[in-house]
Short mmCIF file of C-alpha atoms in Angstrom, two decimals:
data_model
loop_
_atom_site.label_atom_id
_atom_site.label_comp_id
_atom_site.label_asym_id
_atom_site.label_seq_id
_atom_site.Cartn_x
_atom_site.Cartn_y
_atom_site.Cartn_z
CA UNK A 1 -102.15 33.45 254.26
CA UNK A 2 -103.16 36.88 253.01
CA UNK A 3 -104.09 37.85 256.54
CA UNK A 4 -100.75 36.74 257.87
CA UNK A 5 -98.92 38.70 255.21
CA UNK A 6 -100.95 41.75 256.04
CA UNK A 7 -100.20 41.33 259.71
CA UNK A 8 -96.47 41.15 258.99
CA UNK A 9 -96.65 44.22 256.78
CA UNK A 10 -98.49 46.09 259.52
CA UNK A 11 -95.89 45.05 262.08
CA UNK A 12 -93.20 46.28 259.74
CA UNK A 13 -94.94 49.60 259.10
CA UNK A 14 -95.67 50.02 262.77
CA UNK A 15 -92.07 50.50 263.87
CA UNK A 16 -91.10 52.72 260.98
CA UNK A 17 -93.95 55.16 261.20
CA UNK A 18 -97.15 54.56 263.16
CA UNK A 19 -95.47 53.76 266.45
CA UNK A 20 -91.96 54.95 265.69
CA UNK A 21 -90.03 54.31 268.90
CA UNK A 22 -88.52 57.80 269.03
CA UNK A 23 -91.02 60.20 267.49
CA UNK A 24 -94.28 58.54 268.60
CA UNK A 25 -93.50 56.33 271.60
CA UNK A 26 -90.69 58.62 272.87
CA UNK A 27 -88.66 55.59 273.94
CA UNK A 28 -84.90 55.43 274.31
CA UNK A 29 -84.41 59.18 274.46
CA UNK A 30 -81.14 59.02 276.43
CA UNK A 31 -79.12 57.43 273.63
CA UNK A 32 -81.09 59.41 271.07
CA UNK A 33 -80.04 62.72 272.56
CA UNK A 34 -76.54 61.66 273.51
CA UNK A 35 -75.16 60.10 270.36
CA UNK A 36 -76.87 61.99 267.55
CA UNK A 37 -74.01 64.46 267.17
CA UNK A 38 -72.85 62.86 263.93
CA UNK A 39 -74.51 60.69 261.28
CA UNK A 40 -71.96 57.91 261.62
CA UNK A 41 -72.68 57.67 265.35
CA UNK A 42 -76.44 57.69 264.74
CA UNK A 43 -76.20 55.02 262.07
CA UNK A 44 -73.87 52.86 264.15
CA UNK A 45 -76.01 53.10 267.25
CA UNK A 46 -79.17 52.43 265.25
CA UNK A 47 -77.79 49.34 263.54
CA UNK A 48 -76.36 47.94 266.79
CA UNK A 49 -79.74 48.45 268.45
CA UNK A 50 -81.52 46.77 265.54
CA UNK A 51 -79.26 43.75 265.87
CA UNK A 52 -79.90 43.49 269.59
CA UNK A 53 -83.65 44.04 269.14
CA UNK A 54 -83.95 41.27 266.56
CA UNK A 55 -82.05 38.76 268.68
CA UNK A 56 -83.51 39.69 272.04
CA UNK A 57 -87.05 39.64 270.60
CA UNK A 58 -86.40 36.25 268.99
CA UNK A 59 -85.05 34.60 272.12
CA UNK A 60 -87.59 36.16 274.44
CA UNK A 61 -90.34 34.98 272.13
CA UNK A 62 -88.90 31.45 271.90
CA UNK A 63 -88.54 31.33 275.67
CA UNK A 64 -91.83 33.08 276.42
CA UNK A 65 -93.34 29.96 277.96
CA UNK A 66 -90.14 29.15 279.84
CA UNK A 67 -89.43 32.60 281.29
CA UNK A 68 -90.72 32.64 284.88
CA UNK A 69 -93.58 35.18 284.97
CA UNK A 70 -92.55 36.59 288.33
CA UNK A 71 -88.96 37.18 287.28
CA UNK A 72 -89.66 38.09 283.67
CA UNK A 73 -88.10 41.57 283.75
CA UNK A 74 -84.92 40.12 285.21
CA UNK A 75 -84.89 37.46 282.49
CA UNK A 76 -85.38 40.05 279.75
CA UNK A 77 -82.54 42.15 281.11
CA UNK A 78 -80.18 39.17 281.24
CA UNK A 79 -80.98 38.20 277.65
CA UNK A 80 -80.68 41.79 276.38
CA UNK A 81 -77.46 42.40 278.31
CA UNK A 82 -76.05 39.19 276.86
CA UNK A 83 -76.59 40.35 273.29
CA UNK A 84 -75.29 43.84 274.02
CA UNK A 85 -72.08 42.27 275.27
CA UNK A 86 -71.94 40.23 272.07
CA UNK A 87 -72.14 43.45 270.04
CA UNK A 88 -69.55 45.16 272.22
CA UNK A 89 -67.03 42.35 271.83
CA UNK A 90 -67.63 41.89 268.09
CA UNK A 91 -67.26 45.64 267.41
CA UNK A 92 -64.09 45.87 269.47
CA UNK A 93 -62.64 42.87 267.65
CA UNK A 94 -63.64 43.62 264.05
CA UNK A 95 -64.79 47.27 263.78
CA UNK A 96 -62.45 48.96 266.20
CA UNK A 97 -62.92 52.50 264.85
CA UNK A 98 -66.71 52.36 265.21
CA UNK A 99 -66.41 50.93 268.69
CA UNK A 100 -64.03 53.75 269.64
CA UNK A 101 -66.49 56.37 268.45
CA UNK A 102 -69.60 54.77 270.00
CA UNK A 103 -67.63 54.30 273.20
CA UNK A 104 -69.68 54.25 276.34
CA UNK A 105 -73.03 54.12 274.56
CA UNK A 106 -72.83 50.43 273.66
CA UNK A 107 -73.10 49.18 277.24
CA UNK A 108 -75.89 51.72 277.71
CA UNK A 109 -78.02 49.92 275.09
CA UNK A 110 -78.94 47.58 277.96
CA UNK A 111 -80.90 50.26 279.74
CA UNK A 112 -82.56 51.58 276.59
CA UNK A 113 -86.22 51.07 277.36
CA UNK A 114 -87.06 50.16 273.74
CA UNK A 115 -85.78 46.64 274.35
CA UNK A 116 -87.76 46.10 277.53
CA UNK A 117 -90.83 47.67 275.97
CA UNK A 118 -90.74 45.38 272.92
CA UNK A 119 -89.99 42.34 275.08
CA UNK A 120 -92.86 43.02 277.45
CA UNK A 121 -95.47 44.29 275.02
CA UNK A 122 -94.69 42.19 271.94
CA UNK A 123 -92.16 39.35 272.07
CA UNK A 124 -93.57 37.81 275.24
CA UNK A 125 -97.01 37.52 273.61
CA UNK A 126 -96.19 36.63 270.01
CA UNK A 127 -94.57 33.87 267.97
CA UNK A 128 -90.84 34.07 267.18
CA UNK A 129 -91.04 35.00 263.50
CA UNK A 130 -93.39 37.93 263.90
CA UNK A 131 -91.36 39.04 266.95
CA UNK A 132 -88.24 39.13 264.81
CA UNK A 133 -90.11 41.26 262.26
CA UNK A 134 -91.24 43.55 265.07
CA UNK A 135 -87.68 43.86 266.40
CA UNK A 136 -86.39 44.57 262.91
CA UNK A 137 -89.01 47.21 262.19
CA UNK A 138 -88.65 48.93 265.56
CA UNK A 139 -84.89 48.84 265.06
CA UNK A 140 -85.15 50.40 261.61
CA UNK A 141 -87.57 53.01 262.93
CA UNK A 142 -85.08 53.83 265.69
CA UNK A 143 -82.20 53.95 263.17
CA UNK A 144 -84.16 56.20 260.81
CA UNK A 145 -85.00 58.58 263.64
CA UNK A 146 -81.37 58.69 264.82
CA UNK A 147 -80.08 59.31 261.29
CA UNK A 148 -82.56 62.14 260.66
CA UNK A 149 -81.77 63.85 263.98
CA UNK A 150 -78.03 63.40 263.63
CA UNK A 151 -78.02 64.59 259.99
CA UNK A 152 -79.64 67.87 261.04
CA UNK A 153 -77.33 68.28 264.01
CA UNK A 154 -74.15 67.41 262.14
CA UNK A 155 -74.97 69.50 259.09
CA UNK A 156 -75.93 72.68 260.92
CA UNK A 157 -73.70 72.19 263.94
CA UNK A 158 -70.53 71.15 262.17
CA UNK A 159 -71.13 71.83 258.46
CA UNK A 160 -70.46 68.19 257.54
CA UNK A 161 -72.36 64.99 256.76
CA UNK A 162 -70.75 61.64 257.55
CA UNK A 163 -67.55 63.61 258.06
CA UNK A 164 -67.58 65.19 254.58
CA UNK A 165 -67.77 68.95 254.40
CA UNK A 166 -71.09 70.00 252.83
CA UNK A 167 -71.49 73.61 253.82
CA UNK A 168 -68.72 76.03 252.76
CA UNK A 169 -65.91 76.88 255.18
CA UNK A 170 -67.39 80.36 255.52
CA UNK A 171 -70.43 78.90 257.28
CA UNK A 172 -70.07 79.43 261.01
CA UNK A 173 -71.41 76.19 262.54
CA UNK A 174 -74.23 76.59 265.05
CA UNK A 175 -72.42 74.76 267.83
CA UNK A 176 -75.51 74.64 270.02
CA UNK A 177 -76.94 71.93 267.76
CA UNK A 178 -74.10 69.60 268.66
CA UNK A 179 -74.45 70.43 272.35
CA UNK A 180 -77.07 68.57 274.41
CA UNK A 181 -79.45 71.53 274.22
CA UNK A 182 -79.48 71.23 270.44
CA UNK A 183 -80.48 67.59 270.73
CA UNK A 184 -83.57 68.54 272.70
CA UNK A 185 -84.45 71.30 270.23
CA UNK A 186 -84.16 69.10 267.14
CA UNK A 187 -85.97 66.19 268.78
CA UNK A 188 -88.79 68.45 269.98
CA UNK A 189 -89.28 70.10 266.60
CA UNK A 190 -89.20 66.79 264.72
CA UNK A 191 -91.65 65.19 267.14
CA UNK A 192 -93.99 68.13 266.64
CA UNK A 193 -93.64 67.80 262.87
CA UNK A 194 -94.37 64.06 262.91
CA UNK A 195 -97.38 64.66 265.17
CA UNK A 196 -98.62 67.39 262.85
CA UNK A 197 -98.33 65.14 259.77
CA UNK A 198 -99.99 62.12 261.43
CA UNK A 199 -102.84 64.26 262.78
CA UNK A 200 -103.35 65.83 259.38
CA UNK A 201 -103.45 62.54 257.46
CA UNK A 202 -105.84 61.14 260.04
CA UNK A 203 -108.11 64.15 259.67
CA UNK A 204 -107.98 63.97 255.87
CA UNK A 205 -108.94 60.33 256.02
CA UNK A 206 -111.87 61.10 258.28
CA UNK A 207 -112.96 63.97 256.06
CA UNK A 208 -113.03 61.84 252.92
CA UNK A 209 -115.22 59.35 254.81
CA UNK B 1 -99.69 40.70 300.61
CA UNK B 2 -97.82 37.42 300.57
CA UNK B 3 -100.97 35.65 301.69
CA UNK B 4 -102.94 36.86 298.69
CA UNK B 5 -100.42 35.38 296.28
CA UNK B 6 -100.25 32.03 297.99
CA UNK B 7 -102.76 30.19 295.89
CA UNK B 8 -101.85 26.50 295.48
CA UNK B 9 -100.80 26.93 291.85
CA UNK B 10 -98.44 29.75 292.77
CA UNK B 11 -96.69 27.57 295.34
CA UNK B 12 -96.23 24.44 293.29
CA UNK B 13 -96.70 25.38 289.63
CA UNK B 14 -94.74 27.46 287.15
CA UNK B 15 -95.06 30.45 289.47
CA UNK B 16 -93.47 28.80 292.50
CA UNK B 17 -90.34 30.40 293.92
CA UNK B 18 -88.28 27.29 293.24
CA UNK B 19 -89.32 27.08 289.61
CA UNK B 20 -88.73 30.82 289.17
CA UNK B 21 -85.25 30.56 290.64
CA UNK B 22 -84.32 27.51 288.59
CA UNK B 23 -85.56 28.96 285.33
CA UNK B 24 -83.79 32.28 285.88
CA UNK B 25 -80.60 30.41 286.78
CA UNK B 26 -80.85 28.36 283.58
CA UNK B 27 -81.21 31.49 281.44
CA UNK B 28 -78.26 33.15 283.15
CA UNK B 29 -76.15 30.01 282.74
CA UNK B 30 -76.79 29.80 279.00
CA UNK B 31 -75.91 33.48 278.52
CA UNK B 32 -72.71 33.06 280.54
CA UNK B 33 -71.59 30.09 278.46
CA UNK B 34 -72.31 31.99 275.25
CA UNK B 35 -70.39 35.08 276.37
CA UNK B 36 -67.43 33.10 277.69
CA UNK B 37 -67.07 31.38 274.35
CA UNK B 38 -67.27 34.67 272.46
CA UNK B 39 -64.84 36.35 274.82
CA UNK B 40 -62.37 33.52 274.31
CA UNK B 41 -62.72 33.90 270.56
CA UNK B 42 -62.44 37.72 270.35
CA UNK B 43 -59.85 38.32 273.09
CA UNK B 44 -56.89 38.05 270.74
CA UNK B 45 -58.40 40.34 268.09
CA UNK B 46 -59.24 43.02 270.65
CA UNK B 47 -55.77 43.06 272.19
CA UNK B 48 -54.29 43.18 268.69
CA UNK B 49 -56.45 46.19 267.73
CA UNK B 50 -55.48 48.16 270.82
CA UNK B 51 -51.85 47.31 270.32
CA UNK B 52 -51.97 48.33 266.66
CA UNK B 53 -53.54 51.70 267.40
CA UNK B 54 -50.83 52.50 269.95
CA UNK B 55 -48.04 51.30 267.66
CA UNK B 56 -49.35 53.30 264.71
CA UNK B 57 -49.24 56.44 266.84
CA UNK B 58 -45.60 55.85 267.73
CA UNK B 59 -44.61 54.98 264.17
CA UNK B 60 -46.16 58.16 262.83
CA UNK B 61 -43.99 60.11 265.30
CA UNK B 62 -40.73 58.28 264.70
CA UNK B 63 -40.45 56.73 261.25
CA UNK B 64 -38.09 53.77 260.77
CA UNK B 65 -37.49 53.27 264.46
CA UNK B 66 -38.25 50.43 266.80
CA UNK B 67 -39.78 50.74 270.23
CA UNK B 68 -38.93 48.96 273.42
CA UNK B 69 -41.19 49.15 276.44
CA UNK B 70 -39.45 50.23 279.64
CA UNK B 71 -40.54 49.40 283.15
CA UNK B 72 -41.97 52.51 284.78
CA UNK B 73 -41.06 51.33 288.28
CA UNK B 74 -37.36 51.38 287.42
CA UNK B 75 -37.43 55.18 287.20
CA UNK B 76 -38.07 57.71 289.97
CA UNK B 77 -41.62 58.32 288.78
CA UNK B 78 -43.66 57.36 291.82
CA UNK B 79 -44.69 60.96 292.53
CA UNK B 80 -48.38 61.90 292.43
CA UNK B 81 -47.85 63.96 289.26
CA UNK B 82 -46.67 60.91 287.32
CA UNK B 83 -49.54 58.61 288.25
CA UNK B 84 -51.18 59.09 284.81
CA UNK B 85 -48.11 57.87 282.95
CA UNK B 86 -49.27 54.49 281.66
CA UNK B 87 -46.40 53.29 279.49
CA UNK B 88 -42.87 54.31 278.56
CA UNK B 89 -41.06 53.25 275.39
CA UNK B 90 -37.53 53.97 274.29
CA UNK B 91 -37.17 54.79 270.60
CA UNK B 92 -34.28 52.98 268.94
CA UNK B 93 -32.97 53.87 265.48
CA UNK B 94 -31.47 51.52 262.87
CA UNK B 95 -28.03 51.62 264.52
CA UNK B 96 -29.37 50.55 267.89
CA UNK B 97 -29.04 54.01 269.44
CA UNK B 98 -31.73 55.42 271.69
CA UNK B 99 -32.98 58.58 270.00
CA UNK B 100 -35.94 59.42 272.19
CA UNK B 101 -38.85 58.24 274.26
CA UNK B 102 -42.57 57.77 273.82
CA UNK B 103 -44.64 58.36 276.91
CA UNK B 104 -48.27 57.27 276.97
CA UNK B 105 -50.43 59.19 279.41
CA UNK B 106 -54.00 59.31 280.57
CA UNK B 107 -55.21 62.89 280.13
CA UNK B 108 -58.39 64.17 281.72
CA UNK B 109 -60.03 66.82 279.54
CA UNK B 110 -63.74 67.57 279.56
CA UNK B 111 -65.05 64.01 279.43
CA UNK B 112 -64.87 61.95 282.61
CA UNK B 113 -63.22 59.25 280.51
CA UNK B 114 -59.53 59.98 280.11
CA UNK B 115 -57.93 60.46 276.72
CA UNK B 116 -54.89 58.36 275.96
CA UNK B 117 -52.17 60.53 274.50
CA UNK B 118 -48.75 59.51 273.25
CA UNK B 119 -45.98 62.09 273.72
CA UNK B 120 -42.91 61.62 271.53
CA UNK B 121 -39.82 63.18 273.03
CA UNK B 122 -36.39 63.49 271.43
CA UNK B 123 -33.20 65.50 271.63
CA UNK B 124 -30.25 65.55 273.98
CA UNK B 125 -31.42 64.56 277.47
CA UNK B 126 -34.89 64.05 276.02
CA UNK B 127 -35.91 67.66 276.46
CA UNK B 128 -37.82 68.41 273.25
CA UNK B 129 -41.22 67.25 272.01
CA UNK B 130 -41.11 65.49 268.67
CA UNK B 131 -44.89 65.55 268.54
CA UNK B 132 -47.99 64.21 270.18
CA UNK B 133 -50.66 61.75 269.05
CA UNK B 134 -54.12 61.14 270.44
CA UNK B 135 -54.62 57.38 270.75
CA UNK B 136 -58.17 57.45 272.10
CA UNK B 137 -60.54 60.02 273.52
CA UNK B 138 -64.19 60.68 274.25
CA UNK B 139 -64.21 64.47 274.10
CA UNK B 140 -67.30 66.22 272.74
CA UNK B 141 -67.41 65.96 268.93
CA UNK B 142 -67.14 69.40 267.33
CA UNK B 143 -66.07 71.08 270.56
CA UNK B 144 -63.29 69.35 272.49
CA UNK B 145 -62.25 67.54 269.32
CA UNK B 146 -61.30 70.88 267.72
CA UNK B 147 -58.18 70.72 269.86
CA UNK B 148 -57.44 67.14 268.88
CA UNK B 149 -57.36 67.32 265.08
CA UNK B 150 -53.97 66.20 263.77
CA UNK B 151 -54.35 68.68 260.92
CA UNK B 152 -55.39 71.58 263.16
CA UNK B 153 -53.18 74.30 264.65
CA UNK B 154 -52.94 72.96 268.15
CA UNK B 155 -51.52 69.42 267.99
CA UNK B 156 -48.73 70.22 265.45
CA UNK B 157 -47.66 73.25 267.50
CA UNK B 158 -46.22 70.94 270.16
CA UNK B 159 -43.41 69.87 267.84
CA UNK B 160 -40.11 71.36 268.98
CA UNK B 161 -41.41 72.65 272.31
CA UNK B 162 -39.42 72.20 275.51
CA UNK B 163 -40.43 72.39 279.16
CA UNK B 164 -39.85 76.17 279.04
CA UNK B 165 -41.77 76.87 275.86
CA UNK B 166 -44.68 74.44 276.04
CA UNK B 167 -46.69 77.03 277.91
CA UNK B 168 -46.46 79.43 274.92
CA UNK B 169 -48.92 77.30 272.98
CA UNK B 170 -52.28 78.99 273.03
CA UNK B 171 -55.36 76.94 273.82
CA UNK B 172 -57.99 76.43 271.13
CA UNK B 173 -60.92 78.75 271.78
CA UNK B 174 -64.02 76.77 272.66
CA UNK B 175 -61.88 73.80 273.62
CA UNK B 176 -59.96 75.33 276.49
CA UNK B 177 -60.41 72.46 278.91
CA UNK B 178 -59.20 69.87 276.42
CA UNK B 179 -56.26 72.04 275.26
CA UNK B 180 -55.14 72.88 278.78
CA UNK B 181 -55.30 69.25 279.83
CA UNK B 182 -53.10 68.22 276.90
CA UNK B 183 -50.66 71.06 277.61
CA UNK B 184 -50.44 70.11 281.28
CA UNK B 185 -49.81 66.51 280.36
CA UNK B 186 -47.10 67.57 277.89
CA UNK B 187 -45.25 69.32 280.74
CA UNK B 188 -45.53 66.20 282.88
CA UNK B 189 -44.33 64.02 280.02
CA UNK B 190 -41.30 66.27 279.48
CA UNK B 191 -40.47 66.19 283.18
CA UNK B 192 -40.84 62.40 283.21
CA UNK B 193 -38.67 62.03 280.09
CA UNK B 194 -35.92 64.06 281.77
CA UNK B 195 -35.92 61.69 284.72
CA UNK B 196 -36.03 58.64 282.45
CA UNK B 197 -33.12 59.88 280.33
CA UNK B 198 -31.25 60.69 283.52
CA UNK B 199 -31.92 57.20 284.84
CA UNK B 200 -30.86 55.47 281.63
CA UNK B 201 -27.65 57.55 281.30
CA UNK B 202 -26.71 56.74 284.87
CA UNK B 203 -27.72 60.10 286.33
CA UNK B 204 -25.55 62.25 284.07
#
């Protein structure tokens, strides 16, 4: 039992930090760069992706013995696309404002490689419960990354956070951060920072040994 | 290559083409049933939301008025320049008089997805803009959207403009494409309103 708990905890930690989908695995960069212009977009996209990841991982894991091996990618895509459409319809029906601001990115969740990567490398080889935990943790890791990137871009590029003005009116926003180029800059710098920290902690650990 | 794969188990077992096709079909069928059910359930809510957004825009332009949708094909608006006019409403006050028109248009700014803009037009012969409202858009946040803020300088400056003066509005710097697109559409909407008013008044 203790082992199982530890395994779950590791799976949970994995997505958030050790193999963070954005900063470490560099997965799903298209939506990451495109929608991180404001925190509300980043949060919305992250939570939608988490929802889809949890459900697609669960069903792919349940069906892992049923899914035909030779057409497995096609099966994954159908299942993922199904849940993305669920999200799209539910948002349009009950959270219209969010759906208007996330716009074209919702259908694009389908082609986000995080989902395929988790389906192929985790859900298709593990039991449903631990796959759900993996989907949840990868989703949260993705959400955290999006929120961090979008907070930096929105604050410096527009002077606001979640739409509220934080920096004084006199601050001339650095528009480039909201533009696509700014997305690359922020992502690159943050990835470098995360790499620096992980390398350093690893080295410290080895030194103390 | 095909020969290599043709081990007996691949032909008859779980890996056989028939099994693969059947299993994939089953997965697709289940997803289709699920989505059809959800679509049936959410259809009404979605239509309601879109309707509400469009109505709110009109109501914020003309308070205490009712709106009646007019048939675009009954007006001489088949020219190429009017192809982005998506809906026309007459604005009716409490006494049943027509006091203006709302014209919904698709406007192409910077994004390849069109904005939907509602132009409220009033005055004798429908020649003056009462105001404009952005119903939906996907312009770049922080850039194109600078021209679309209802509290900004640009959108309110349309109020009171006519076909001759609409060009005096200056575009928002940094959002020139978006501003110019909205200005161009305002001219089209005014021209369309003139024809509509002419049509309704029997060509006066």
